[in-house]
Short mmCIF file of C-alpha atoms and ligand atoms in Angstrom, two decimals:
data_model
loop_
_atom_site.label_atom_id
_atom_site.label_comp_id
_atom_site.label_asym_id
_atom_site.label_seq_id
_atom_site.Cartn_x
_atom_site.Cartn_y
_atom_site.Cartn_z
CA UNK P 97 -3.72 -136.16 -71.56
CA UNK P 98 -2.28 -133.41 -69.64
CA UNK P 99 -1.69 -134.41 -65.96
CA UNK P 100 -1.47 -130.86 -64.09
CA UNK P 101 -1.35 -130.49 -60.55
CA UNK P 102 -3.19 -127.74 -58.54
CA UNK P 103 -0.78 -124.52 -58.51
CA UNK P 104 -0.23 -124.80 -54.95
CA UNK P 105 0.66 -128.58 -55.11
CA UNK P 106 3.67 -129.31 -52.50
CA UNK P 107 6.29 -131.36 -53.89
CA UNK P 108 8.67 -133.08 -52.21
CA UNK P 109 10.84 -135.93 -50.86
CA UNK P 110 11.14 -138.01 -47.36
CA UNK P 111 13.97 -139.12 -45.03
CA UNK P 112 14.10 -140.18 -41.95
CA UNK P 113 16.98 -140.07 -39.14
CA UNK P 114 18.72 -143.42 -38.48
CA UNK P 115 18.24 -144.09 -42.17
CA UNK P 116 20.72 -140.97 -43.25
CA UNK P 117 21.93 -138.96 -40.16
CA UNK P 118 24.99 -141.41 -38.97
CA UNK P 119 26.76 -139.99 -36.02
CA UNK P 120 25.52 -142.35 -33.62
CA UNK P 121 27.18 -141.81 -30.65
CA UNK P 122 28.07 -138.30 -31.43
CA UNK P 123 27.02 -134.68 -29.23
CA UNK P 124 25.39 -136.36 -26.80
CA UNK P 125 23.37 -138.93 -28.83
CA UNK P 126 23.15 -142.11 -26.99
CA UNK P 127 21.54 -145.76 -28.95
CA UNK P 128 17.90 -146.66 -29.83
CA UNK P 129 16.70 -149.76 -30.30
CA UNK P 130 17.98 -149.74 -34.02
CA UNK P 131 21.49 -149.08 -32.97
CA UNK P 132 21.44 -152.16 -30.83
CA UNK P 133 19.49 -154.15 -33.23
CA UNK P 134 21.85 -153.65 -36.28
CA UNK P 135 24.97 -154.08 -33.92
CA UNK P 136 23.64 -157.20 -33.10
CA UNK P 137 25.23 -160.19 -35.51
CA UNK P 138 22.64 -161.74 -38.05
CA UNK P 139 20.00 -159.41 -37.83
CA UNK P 140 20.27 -157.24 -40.39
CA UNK P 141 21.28 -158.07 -43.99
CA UNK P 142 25.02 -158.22 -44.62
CA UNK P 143 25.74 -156.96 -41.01
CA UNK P 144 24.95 -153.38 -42.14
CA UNK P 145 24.08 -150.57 -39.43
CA UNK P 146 22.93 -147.01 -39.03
CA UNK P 147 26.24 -145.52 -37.59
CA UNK P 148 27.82 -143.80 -40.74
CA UNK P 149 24.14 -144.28 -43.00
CA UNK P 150 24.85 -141.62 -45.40
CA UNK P 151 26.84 -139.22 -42.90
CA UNK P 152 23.97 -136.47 -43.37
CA UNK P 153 24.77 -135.29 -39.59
CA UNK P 154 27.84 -133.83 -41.48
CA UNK P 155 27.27 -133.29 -45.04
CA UNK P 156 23.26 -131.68 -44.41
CA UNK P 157 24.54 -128.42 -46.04
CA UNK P 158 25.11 -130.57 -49.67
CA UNK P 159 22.52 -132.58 -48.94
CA UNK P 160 19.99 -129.27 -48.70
CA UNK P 161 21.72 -128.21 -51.62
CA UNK P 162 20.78 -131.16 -53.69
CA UNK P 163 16.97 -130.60 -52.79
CA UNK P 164 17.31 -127.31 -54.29
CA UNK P 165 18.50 -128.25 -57.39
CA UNK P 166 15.85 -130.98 -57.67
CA UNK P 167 13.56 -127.94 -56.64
CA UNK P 168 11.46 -129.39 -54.23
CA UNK P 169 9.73 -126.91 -51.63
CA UNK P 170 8.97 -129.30 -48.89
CA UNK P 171 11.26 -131.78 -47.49
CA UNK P 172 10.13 -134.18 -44.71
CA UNK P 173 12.57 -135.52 -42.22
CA UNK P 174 12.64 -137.07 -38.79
CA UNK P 175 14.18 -135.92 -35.37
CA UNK P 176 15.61 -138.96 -33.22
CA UNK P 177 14.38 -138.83 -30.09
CA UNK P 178 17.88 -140.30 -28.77
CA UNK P 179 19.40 -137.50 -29.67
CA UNK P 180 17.46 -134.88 -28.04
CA UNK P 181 16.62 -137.21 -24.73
CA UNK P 182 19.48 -139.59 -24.94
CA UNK P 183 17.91 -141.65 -21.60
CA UNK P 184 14.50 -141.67 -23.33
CA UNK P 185 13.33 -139.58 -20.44
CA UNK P 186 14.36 -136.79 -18.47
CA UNK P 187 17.66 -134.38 -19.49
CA UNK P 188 17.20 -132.64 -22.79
CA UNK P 189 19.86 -132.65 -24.78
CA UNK P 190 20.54 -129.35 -26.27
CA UNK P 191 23.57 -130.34 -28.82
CA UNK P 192 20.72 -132.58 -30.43
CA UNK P 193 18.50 -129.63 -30.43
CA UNK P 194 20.37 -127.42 -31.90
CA UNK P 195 21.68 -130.32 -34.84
CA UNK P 196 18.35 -129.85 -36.33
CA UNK P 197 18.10 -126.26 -35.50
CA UNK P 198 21.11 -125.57 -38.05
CA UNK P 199 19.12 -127.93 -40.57
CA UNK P 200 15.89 -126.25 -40.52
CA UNK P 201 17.78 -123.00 -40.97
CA UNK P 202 19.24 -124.15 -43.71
CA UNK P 203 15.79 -125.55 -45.11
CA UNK P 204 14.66 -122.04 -44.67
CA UNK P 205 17.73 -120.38 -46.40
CA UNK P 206 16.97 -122.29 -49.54
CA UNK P 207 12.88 -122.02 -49.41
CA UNK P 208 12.37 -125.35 -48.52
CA UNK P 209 9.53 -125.98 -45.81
CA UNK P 210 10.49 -128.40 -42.76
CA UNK P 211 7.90 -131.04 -41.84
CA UNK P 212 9.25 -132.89 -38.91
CA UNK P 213 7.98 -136.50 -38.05
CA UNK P 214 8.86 -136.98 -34.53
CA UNK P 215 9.41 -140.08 -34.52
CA UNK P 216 9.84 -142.80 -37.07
CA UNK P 217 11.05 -146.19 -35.46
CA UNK P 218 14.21 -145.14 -33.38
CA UNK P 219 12.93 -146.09 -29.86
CA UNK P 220 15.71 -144.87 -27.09
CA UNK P 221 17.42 -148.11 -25.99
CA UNK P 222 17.01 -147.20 -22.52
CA UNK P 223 13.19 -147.10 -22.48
CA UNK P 224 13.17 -150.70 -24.20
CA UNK P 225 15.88 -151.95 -21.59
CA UNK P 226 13.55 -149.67 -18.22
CA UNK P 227 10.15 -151.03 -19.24
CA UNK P 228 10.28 -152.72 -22.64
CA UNK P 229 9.00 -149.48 -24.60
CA UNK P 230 5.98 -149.85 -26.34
CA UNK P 231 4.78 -152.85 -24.16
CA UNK P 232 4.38 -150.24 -21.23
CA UNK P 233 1.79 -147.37 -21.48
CA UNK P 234 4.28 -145.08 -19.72
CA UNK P 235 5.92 -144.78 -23.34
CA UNK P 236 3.04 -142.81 -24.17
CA UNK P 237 3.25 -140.56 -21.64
CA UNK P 238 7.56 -140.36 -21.69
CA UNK P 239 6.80 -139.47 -25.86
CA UNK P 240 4.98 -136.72 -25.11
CA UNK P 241 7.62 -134.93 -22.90
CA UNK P 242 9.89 -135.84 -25.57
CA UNK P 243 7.41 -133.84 -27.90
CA UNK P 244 7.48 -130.89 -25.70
CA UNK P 245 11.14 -130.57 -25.25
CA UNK P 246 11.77 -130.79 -29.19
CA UNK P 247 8.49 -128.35 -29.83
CA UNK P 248 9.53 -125.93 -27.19
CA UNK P 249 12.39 -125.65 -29.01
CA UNK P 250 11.98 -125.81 -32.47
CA UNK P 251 8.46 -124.81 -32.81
CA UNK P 252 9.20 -120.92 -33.69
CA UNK P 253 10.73 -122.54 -36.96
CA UNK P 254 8.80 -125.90 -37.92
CA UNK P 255 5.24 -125.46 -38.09
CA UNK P 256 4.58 -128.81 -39.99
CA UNK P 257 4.82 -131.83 -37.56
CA UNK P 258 3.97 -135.58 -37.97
CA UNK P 259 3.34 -137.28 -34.70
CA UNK P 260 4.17 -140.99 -35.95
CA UNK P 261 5.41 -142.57 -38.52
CA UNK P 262 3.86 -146.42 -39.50
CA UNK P 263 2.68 -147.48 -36.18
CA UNK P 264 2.19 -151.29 -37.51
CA UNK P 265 5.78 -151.41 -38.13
CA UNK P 266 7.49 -150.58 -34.92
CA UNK P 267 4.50 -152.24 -33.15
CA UNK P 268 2.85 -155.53 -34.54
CA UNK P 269 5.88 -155.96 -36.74
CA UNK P 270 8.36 -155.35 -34.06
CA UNK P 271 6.73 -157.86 -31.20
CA UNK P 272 4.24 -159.76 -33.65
CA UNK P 273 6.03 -161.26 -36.03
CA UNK P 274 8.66 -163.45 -36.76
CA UNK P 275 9.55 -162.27 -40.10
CA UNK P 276 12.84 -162.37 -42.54
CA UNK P 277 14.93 -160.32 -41.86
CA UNK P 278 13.10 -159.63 -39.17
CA UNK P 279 12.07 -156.04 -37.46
CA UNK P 280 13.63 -153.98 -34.19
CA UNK P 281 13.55 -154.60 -31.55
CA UNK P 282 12.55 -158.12 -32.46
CA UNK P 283 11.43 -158.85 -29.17
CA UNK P 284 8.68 -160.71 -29.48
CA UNK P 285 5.70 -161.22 -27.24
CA UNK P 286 3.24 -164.29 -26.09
CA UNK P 287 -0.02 -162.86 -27.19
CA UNK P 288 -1.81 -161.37 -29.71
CA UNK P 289 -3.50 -159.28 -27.51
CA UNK P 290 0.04 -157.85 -26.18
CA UNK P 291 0.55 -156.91 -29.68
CA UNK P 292 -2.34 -154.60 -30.25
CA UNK P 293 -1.86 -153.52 -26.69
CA UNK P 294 1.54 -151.87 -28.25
CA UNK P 295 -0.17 -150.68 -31.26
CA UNK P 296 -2.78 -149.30 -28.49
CA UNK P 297 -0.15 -147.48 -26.46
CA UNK P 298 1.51 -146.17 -29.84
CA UNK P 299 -1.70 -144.29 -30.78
CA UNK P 300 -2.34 -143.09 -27.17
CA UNK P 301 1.36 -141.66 -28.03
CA UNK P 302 -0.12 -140.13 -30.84
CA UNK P 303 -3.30 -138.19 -29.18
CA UNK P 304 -1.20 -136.80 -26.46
CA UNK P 305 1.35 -136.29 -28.66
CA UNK P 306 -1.18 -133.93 -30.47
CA UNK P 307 -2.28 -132.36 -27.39
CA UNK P 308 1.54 -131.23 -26.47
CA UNK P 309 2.21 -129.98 -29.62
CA UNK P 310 -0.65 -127.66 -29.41
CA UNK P 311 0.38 -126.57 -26.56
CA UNK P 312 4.04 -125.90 -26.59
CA UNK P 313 3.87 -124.64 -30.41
CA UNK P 314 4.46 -120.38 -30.18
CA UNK P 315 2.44 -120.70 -33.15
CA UNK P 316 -0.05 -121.42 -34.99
CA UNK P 317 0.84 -125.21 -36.61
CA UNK P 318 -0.24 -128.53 -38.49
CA UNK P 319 -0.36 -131.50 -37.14
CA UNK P 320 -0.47 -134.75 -39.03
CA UNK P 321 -0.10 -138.56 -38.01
CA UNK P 322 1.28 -140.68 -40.93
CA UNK P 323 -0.18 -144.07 -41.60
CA UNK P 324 1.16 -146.51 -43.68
CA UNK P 325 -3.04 -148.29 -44.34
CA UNK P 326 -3.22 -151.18 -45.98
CA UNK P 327 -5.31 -150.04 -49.34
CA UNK P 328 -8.10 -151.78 -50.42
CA UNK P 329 -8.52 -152.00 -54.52
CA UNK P 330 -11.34 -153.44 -56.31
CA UNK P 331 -10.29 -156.07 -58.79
CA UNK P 332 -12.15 -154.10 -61.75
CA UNK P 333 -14.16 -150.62 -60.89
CA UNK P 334 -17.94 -152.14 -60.89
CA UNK P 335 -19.97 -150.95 -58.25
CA UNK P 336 -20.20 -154.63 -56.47
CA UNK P 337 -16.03 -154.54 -56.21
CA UNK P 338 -16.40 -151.10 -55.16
CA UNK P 339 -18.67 -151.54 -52.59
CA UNK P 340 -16.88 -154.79 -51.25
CA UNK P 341 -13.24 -152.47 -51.32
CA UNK P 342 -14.78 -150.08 -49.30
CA UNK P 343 -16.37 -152.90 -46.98
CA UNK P 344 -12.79 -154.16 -46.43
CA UNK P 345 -11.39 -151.22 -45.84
CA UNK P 346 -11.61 -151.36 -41.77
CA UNK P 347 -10.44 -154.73 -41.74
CA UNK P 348 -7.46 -154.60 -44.05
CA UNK P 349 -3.88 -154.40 -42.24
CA UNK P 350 -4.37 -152.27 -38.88
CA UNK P 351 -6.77 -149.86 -40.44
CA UNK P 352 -9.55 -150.86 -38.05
CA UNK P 353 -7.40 -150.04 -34.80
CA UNK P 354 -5.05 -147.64 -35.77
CA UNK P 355 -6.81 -144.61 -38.75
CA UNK P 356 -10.34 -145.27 -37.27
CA UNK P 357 -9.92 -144.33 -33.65
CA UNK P 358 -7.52 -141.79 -34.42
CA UNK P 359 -9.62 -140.47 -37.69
CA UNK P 360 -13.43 -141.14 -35.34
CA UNK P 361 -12.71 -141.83 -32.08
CA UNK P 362 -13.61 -145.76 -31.96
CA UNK P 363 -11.87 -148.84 -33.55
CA UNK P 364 -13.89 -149.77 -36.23
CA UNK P 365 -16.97 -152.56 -35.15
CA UNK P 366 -15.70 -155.11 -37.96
CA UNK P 367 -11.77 -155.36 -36.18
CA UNK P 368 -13.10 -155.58 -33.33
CA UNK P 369 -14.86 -158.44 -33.74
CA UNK P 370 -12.26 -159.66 -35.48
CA UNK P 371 -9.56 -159.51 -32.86
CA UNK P 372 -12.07 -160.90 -30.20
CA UNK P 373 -10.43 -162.00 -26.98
CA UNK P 374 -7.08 -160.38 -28.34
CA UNK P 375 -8.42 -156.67 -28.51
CA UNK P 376 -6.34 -154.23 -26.48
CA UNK P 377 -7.33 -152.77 -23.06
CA UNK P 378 -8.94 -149.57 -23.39
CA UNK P 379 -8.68 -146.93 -20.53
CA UNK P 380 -11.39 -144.81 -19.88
CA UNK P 381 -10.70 -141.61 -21.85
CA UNK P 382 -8.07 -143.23 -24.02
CA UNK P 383 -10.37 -142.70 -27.18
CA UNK P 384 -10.95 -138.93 -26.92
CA UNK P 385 -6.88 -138.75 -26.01
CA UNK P 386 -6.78 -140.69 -29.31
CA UNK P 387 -9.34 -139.04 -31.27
CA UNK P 388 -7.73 -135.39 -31.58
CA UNK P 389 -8.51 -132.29 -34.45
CA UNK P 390 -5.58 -133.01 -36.77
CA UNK P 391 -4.83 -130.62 -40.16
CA UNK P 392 -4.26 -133.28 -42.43
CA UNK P 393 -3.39 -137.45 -42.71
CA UNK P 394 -0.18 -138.47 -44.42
CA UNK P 395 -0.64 -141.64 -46.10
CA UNK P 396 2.52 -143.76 -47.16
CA UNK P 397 1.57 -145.73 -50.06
CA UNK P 398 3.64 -148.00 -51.66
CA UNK P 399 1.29 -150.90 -53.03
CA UNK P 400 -2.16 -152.25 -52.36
CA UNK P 401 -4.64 -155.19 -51.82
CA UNK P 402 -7.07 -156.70 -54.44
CA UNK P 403 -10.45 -157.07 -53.55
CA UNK P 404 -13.65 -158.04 -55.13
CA UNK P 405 -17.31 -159.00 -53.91
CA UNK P 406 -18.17 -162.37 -52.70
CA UNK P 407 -21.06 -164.24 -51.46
CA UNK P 408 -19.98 -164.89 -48.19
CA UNK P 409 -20.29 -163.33 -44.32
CA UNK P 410 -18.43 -160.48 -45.38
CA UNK P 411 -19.67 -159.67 -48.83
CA UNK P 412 -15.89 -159.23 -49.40
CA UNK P 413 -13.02 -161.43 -50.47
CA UNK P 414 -8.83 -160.43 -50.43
CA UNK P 415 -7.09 -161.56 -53.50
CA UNK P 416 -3.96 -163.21 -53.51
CA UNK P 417 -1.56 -162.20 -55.66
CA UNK P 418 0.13 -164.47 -58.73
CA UNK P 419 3.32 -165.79 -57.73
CA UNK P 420 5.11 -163.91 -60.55
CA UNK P 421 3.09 -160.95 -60.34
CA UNK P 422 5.52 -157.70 -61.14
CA UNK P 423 7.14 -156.47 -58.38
CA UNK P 424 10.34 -154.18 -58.14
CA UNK P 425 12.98 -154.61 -55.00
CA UNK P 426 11.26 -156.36 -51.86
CA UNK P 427 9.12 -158.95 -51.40
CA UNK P 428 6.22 -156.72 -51.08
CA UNK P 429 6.64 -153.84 -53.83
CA UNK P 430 4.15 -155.48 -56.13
CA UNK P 431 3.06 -152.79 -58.30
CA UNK P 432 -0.95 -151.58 -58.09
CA UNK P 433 -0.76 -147.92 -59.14
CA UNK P 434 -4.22 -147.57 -58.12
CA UNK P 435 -3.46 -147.93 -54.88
CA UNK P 436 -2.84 -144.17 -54.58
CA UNK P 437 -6.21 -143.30 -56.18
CA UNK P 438 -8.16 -145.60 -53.66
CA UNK P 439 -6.10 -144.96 -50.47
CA UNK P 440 -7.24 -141.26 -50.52
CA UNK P 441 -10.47 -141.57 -51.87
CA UNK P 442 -11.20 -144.87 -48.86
CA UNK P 443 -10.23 -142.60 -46.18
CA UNK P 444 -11.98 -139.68 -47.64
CA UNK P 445 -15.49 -141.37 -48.31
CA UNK P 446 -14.87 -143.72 -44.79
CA UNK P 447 -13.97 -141.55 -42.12
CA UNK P 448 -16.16 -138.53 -41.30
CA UNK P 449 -13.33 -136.24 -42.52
CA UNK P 450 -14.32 -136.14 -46.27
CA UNK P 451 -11.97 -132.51 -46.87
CA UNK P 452 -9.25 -134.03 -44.48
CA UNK P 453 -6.09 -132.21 -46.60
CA UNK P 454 -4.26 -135.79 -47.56
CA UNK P 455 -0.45 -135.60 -48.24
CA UNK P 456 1.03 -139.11 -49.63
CA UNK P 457 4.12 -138.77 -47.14
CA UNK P 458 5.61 -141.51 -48.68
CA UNK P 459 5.59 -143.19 -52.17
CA UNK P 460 8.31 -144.60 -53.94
CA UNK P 461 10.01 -148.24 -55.03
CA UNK P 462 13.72 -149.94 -54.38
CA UNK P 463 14.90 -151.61 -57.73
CA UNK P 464 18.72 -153.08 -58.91
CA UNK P 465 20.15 -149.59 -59.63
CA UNK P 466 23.26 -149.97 -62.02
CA UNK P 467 26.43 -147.91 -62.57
CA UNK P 468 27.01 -147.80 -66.18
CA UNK P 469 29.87 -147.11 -67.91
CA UNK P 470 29.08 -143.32 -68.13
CA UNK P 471 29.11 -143.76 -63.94
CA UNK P 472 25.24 -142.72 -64.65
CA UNK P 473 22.56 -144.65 -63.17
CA UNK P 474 19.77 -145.11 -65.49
CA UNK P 475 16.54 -146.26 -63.32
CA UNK P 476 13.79 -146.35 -66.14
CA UNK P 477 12.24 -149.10 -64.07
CA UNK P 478 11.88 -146.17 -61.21
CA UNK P 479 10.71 -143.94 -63.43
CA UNK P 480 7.69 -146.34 -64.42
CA UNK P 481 6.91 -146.73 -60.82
CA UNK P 482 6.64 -143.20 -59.97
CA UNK P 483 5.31 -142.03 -63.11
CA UNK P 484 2.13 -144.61 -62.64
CA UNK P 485 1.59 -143.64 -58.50
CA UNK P 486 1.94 -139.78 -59.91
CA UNK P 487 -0.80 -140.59 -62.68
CA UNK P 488 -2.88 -142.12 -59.73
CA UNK P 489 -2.91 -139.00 -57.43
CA UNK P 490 -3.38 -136.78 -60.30
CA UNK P 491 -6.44 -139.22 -60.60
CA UNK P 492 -7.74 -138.29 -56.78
CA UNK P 493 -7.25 -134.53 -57.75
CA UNK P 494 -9.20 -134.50 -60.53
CA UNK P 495 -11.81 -136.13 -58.87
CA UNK P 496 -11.96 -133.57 -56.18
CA UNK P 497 -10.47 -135.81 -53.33
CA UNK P 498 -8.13 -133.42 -51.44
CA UNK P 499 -4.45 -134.62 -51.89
CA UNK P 500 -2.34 -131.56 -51.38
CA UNK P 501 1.06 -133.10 -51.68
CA UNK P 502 3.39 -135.88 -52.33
CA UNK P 503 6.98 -136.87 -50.79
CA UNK P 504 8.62 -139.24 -52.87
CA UNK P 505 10.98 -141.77 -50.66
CA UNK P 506 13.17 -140.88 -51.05
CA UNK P 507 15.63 -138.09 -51.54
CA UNK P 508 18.74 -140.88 -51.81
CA UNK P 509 19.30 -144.29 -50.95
CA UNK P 510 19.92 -144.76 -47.57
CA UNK P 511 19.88 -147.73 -44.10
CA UNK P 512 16.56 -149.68 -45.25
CA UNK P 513 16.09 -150.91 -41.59
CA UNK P 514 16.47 -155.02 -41.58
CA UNK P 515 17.72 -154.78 -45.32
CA UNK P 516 20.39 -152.48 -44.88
CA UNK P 517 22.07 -151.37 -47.59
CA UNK P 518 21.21 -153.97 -49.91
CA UNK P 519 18.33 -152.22 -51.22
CA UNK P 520 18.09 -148.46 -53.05
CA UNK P 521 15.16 -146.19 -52.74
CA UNK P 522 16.53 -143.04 -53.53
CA UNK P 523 16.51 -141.01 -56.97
CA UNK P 524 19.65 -139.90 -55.44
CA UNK P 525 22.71 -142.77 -55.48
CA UNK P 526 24.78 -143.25 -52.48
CA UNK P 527 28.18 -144.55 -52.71
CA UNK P 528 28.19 -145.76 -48.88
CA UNK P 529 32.29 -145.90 -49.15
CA UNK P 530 33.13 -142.32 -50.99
CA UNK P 531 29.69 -140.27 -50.20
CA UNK P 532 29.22 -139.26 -53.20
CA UNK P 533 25.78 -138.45 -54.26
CA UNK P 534 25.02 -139.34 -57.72
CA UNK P 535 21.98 -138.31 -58.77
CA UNK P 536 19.61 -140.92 -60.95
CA UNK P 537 17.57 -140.41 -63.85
CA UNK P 538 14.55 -140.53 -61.38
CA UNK P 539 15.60 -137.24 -59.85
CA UNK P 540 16.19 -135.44 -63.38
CA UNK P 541 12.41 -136.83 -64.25
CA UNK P 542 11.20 -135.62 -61.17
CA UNK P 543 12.93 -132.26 -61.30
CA UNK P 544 11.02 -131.77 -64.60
CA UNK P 545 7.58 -132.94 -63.17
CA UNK P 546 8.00 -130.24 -60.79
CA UNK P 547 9.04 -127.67 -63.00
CA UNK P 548 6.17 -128.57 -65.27
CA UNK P 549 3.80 -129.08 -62.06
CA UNK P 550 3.04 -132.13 -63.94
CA UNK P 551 3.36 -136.08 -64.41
CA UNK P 552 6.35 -135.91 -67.31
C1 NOJ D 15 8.28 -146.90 -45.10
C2 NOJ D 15 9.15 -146.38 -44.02
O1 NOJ D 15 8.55 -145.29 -43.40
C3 NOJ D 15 10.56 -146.04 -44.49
O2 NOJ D 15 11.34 -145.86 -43.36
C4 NOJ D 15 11.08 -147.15 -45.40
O3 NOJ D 15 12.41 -146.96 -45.75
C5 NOJ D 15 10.20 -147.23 -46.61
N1 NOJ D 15 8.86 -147.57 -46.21
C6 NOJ D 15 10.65 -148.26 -47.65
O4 NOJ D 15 10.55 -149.53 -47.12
#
């Protein structure tokens, strides 16, 4: 079997700033929530923080170069809002601007296409410490002149942008939940309804983060939110476990009030009644804020749910997971390939938007990366991983679902947030003392699946 992509497939890989850039307090940049977070003692594994990361503020020129040689054409990044607002709200900062100006140039110089998440996690500190961030619809409002001033700017050489990146992390995981290690700013809140009233506010963030991109773009663009849903997969494909997937799709993670009202315009009927008295307030005109034309969906997909039919309420049952079912490097990489395959084809058959252009924005897996005695790193088990999700997608394709990219996460291993540097997700080795890139086997393997346009 011969797994060829379409000819105009985009390839490529995912970072995002506080996880590479370093130079915390550097040009102007002043700390977001993850700065103050990881400074503070026993929250993140092994005391490990964000200010050096993989010193990509300096070494972007290598860093570029390396994408090249892996011969990628699209490369997705993120800007941090501290940077270009330090205060969260108010002065722009143009020394942050033009930081990412000099990157996208240099994107450009080597053919490689710029899409720009505008913000993935890095909260400014000052918003959290004014009015507790996300708790406070103003956040909304302040994210939106934070999308202006970067758009304004950088819009006549990005035309790719990605409102949000995982709102269930920085939200419900970030006030909900008491988790280890746990997840910034770790503040939590009394209520569950005060927790989906910050996932609320995040996808308000979102719609009028749409409408000021539109507006202050010089031209023509695409705008994309990405959602990290959690994928429904029936336990064999009969049509009963099908059906019941596809039931549970609303219900499953934050699909219900996060990809529905952004995707249709309403939280879907089935979370609703679900989160009962602990449903967010709703503002009058919030949905239609919420519910904007968007060019595409970026799904990150990294694993999945079983499902199967069941004679109960629902018709649906979740399946637990075997305690020693495989898994590679964090609690929750357990390896379901098809999640790829069922994550595009849920939100294309669920959501109104059946030719929605998908783009898995992120898909990729941490395992115990070894030095040999060749200094090579030989990550077989990597390989695997991607080869399967690849297979998967190639799956969708051939089915005429309409994936029209993939970003593997990610380009080299780099600050994973409450694990710090403990765990590696790159096909590209850092050594966090030297900075020396080493690349892996993964990135030779992927190299030749995009030469080939092909799983390898
Ligand atoms: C999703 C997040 O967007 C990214 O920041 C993180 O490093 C990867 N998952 C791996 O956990």
């Amino acid at each position: 079997m011969v797994y060829l992509f379409p000819k105009d497939f985009s390839w490529g890989v995912a970072t995002a700033s506080y996880q590479i850039e370093g130079a915390v307090d550097e040009d102007g940049r002043k700390p977001s929530v993850w700065d103050t977070f990881s400074e503070t003692p026993g929250k993140v594994v092994n005391g490990d923080t964000g200010k050096i990361a993989c010193n990509h503020y300096h070494l972007y020129e290598s860093d570029v170069q390396l994408m090249a040689k892996l011969g990628i054409k699209h490369y997705r990044f993120s800007i941090s809002w501290s940077r270009i607002i330090p205060d969260g709200r108010g002065q722009v900062n143009e020394a942050g601007i033009n930081f990412y100006q000099r990157l996208v140039d240099c994107l450009l110089k080597h053919g490689i296409t710029p899409h720009a998440t505008l913000f993935h996690w890095d909260s400014p500190q000052a918003l959290e410490d004014l009015y507790g961030s996300w708790r406070d619809r103003q956040m909304a409002y302040d994210y939106a002149d934070y999308v202006t001033a970067v758009v304004s700017r950088l819009g006549d050489r990005i035309i790719n942008w990605m409102t949000i990146n995982e709102i269930p992390c920085f939200t419900y995981m970030g006030y909900g939940v008491a988790q280890e290690p746990p997840h910034a700013p770790g503040t939590l809140v009394k209520t569950k309804k005060e927790v989906y009233q910050t996932c609320h506010h995040a996808i308000l963030a979102h719609g009028l983060g749409c409408q000021a991109i539109r507006a202050a773009s010089s031209i023509p663009c695409q705008i994309a939110l990405v959602d990290n849903c959690g994928v429904t997969v029936p336990i064999s494909e009969s049509p009963a476990n099908i059906e019941a997937a596809k039931k549970a799709f609303p219900t499953s993670w934050l699909n219900g009030a996060i990809i529905f009202p952004v995707l249709t315009g309403a939280y879907s009927d089935a979370m609703l009644a679900e989160l009962g008295e602990n449903a967010p307030d709703i503002q009058a005109g919030d949905l239609e804020i919420i519910h904007q034309p968007l060019d595409a969906i970026g799904l990150n997909i990294y694993t999945g749910i079983y499902v199967r039919a069941a004679d109960n309420q629902r018709g649906y049952e979740f399946l637990p997971l075997p305690e020693h079912y495989p898994r590679l490097n964090m609690p929750w990489l357990h390896i379901i390939p098809e999640s790829i395959y069922w994550g595009i084809r849920h939100l294309s058959e669920t959501l109104a938007h059946p030719n929605l252009p998908v783009y898995i924005t992120e898909n990729g897996c941490a395992v115990h990366d070894q030095i040999n005695e060749n200094s090579e790193i030989i990550d077989s088990d990597r390989i695997m991983y991607l080869r399967q999700h690849l297979k998967s997608a190639h799956r969708a394709i051939s089915e005429g679902y309409p994936l029209k990219g993939y970003f593997l996460w990610s380009l080299m291993d780099n600050f994973e947030w409450a694990w710090g540097f403990s765990r590696r997700f790159g096909i590209v080795y850092t050594d966090y003392n030297t900075q020396q890139r080493i690349p892996k086997a993964s990135f030779d393997w992927y190299a030749e699946c995009i030469r080939q346009n092909s799983v390898v």
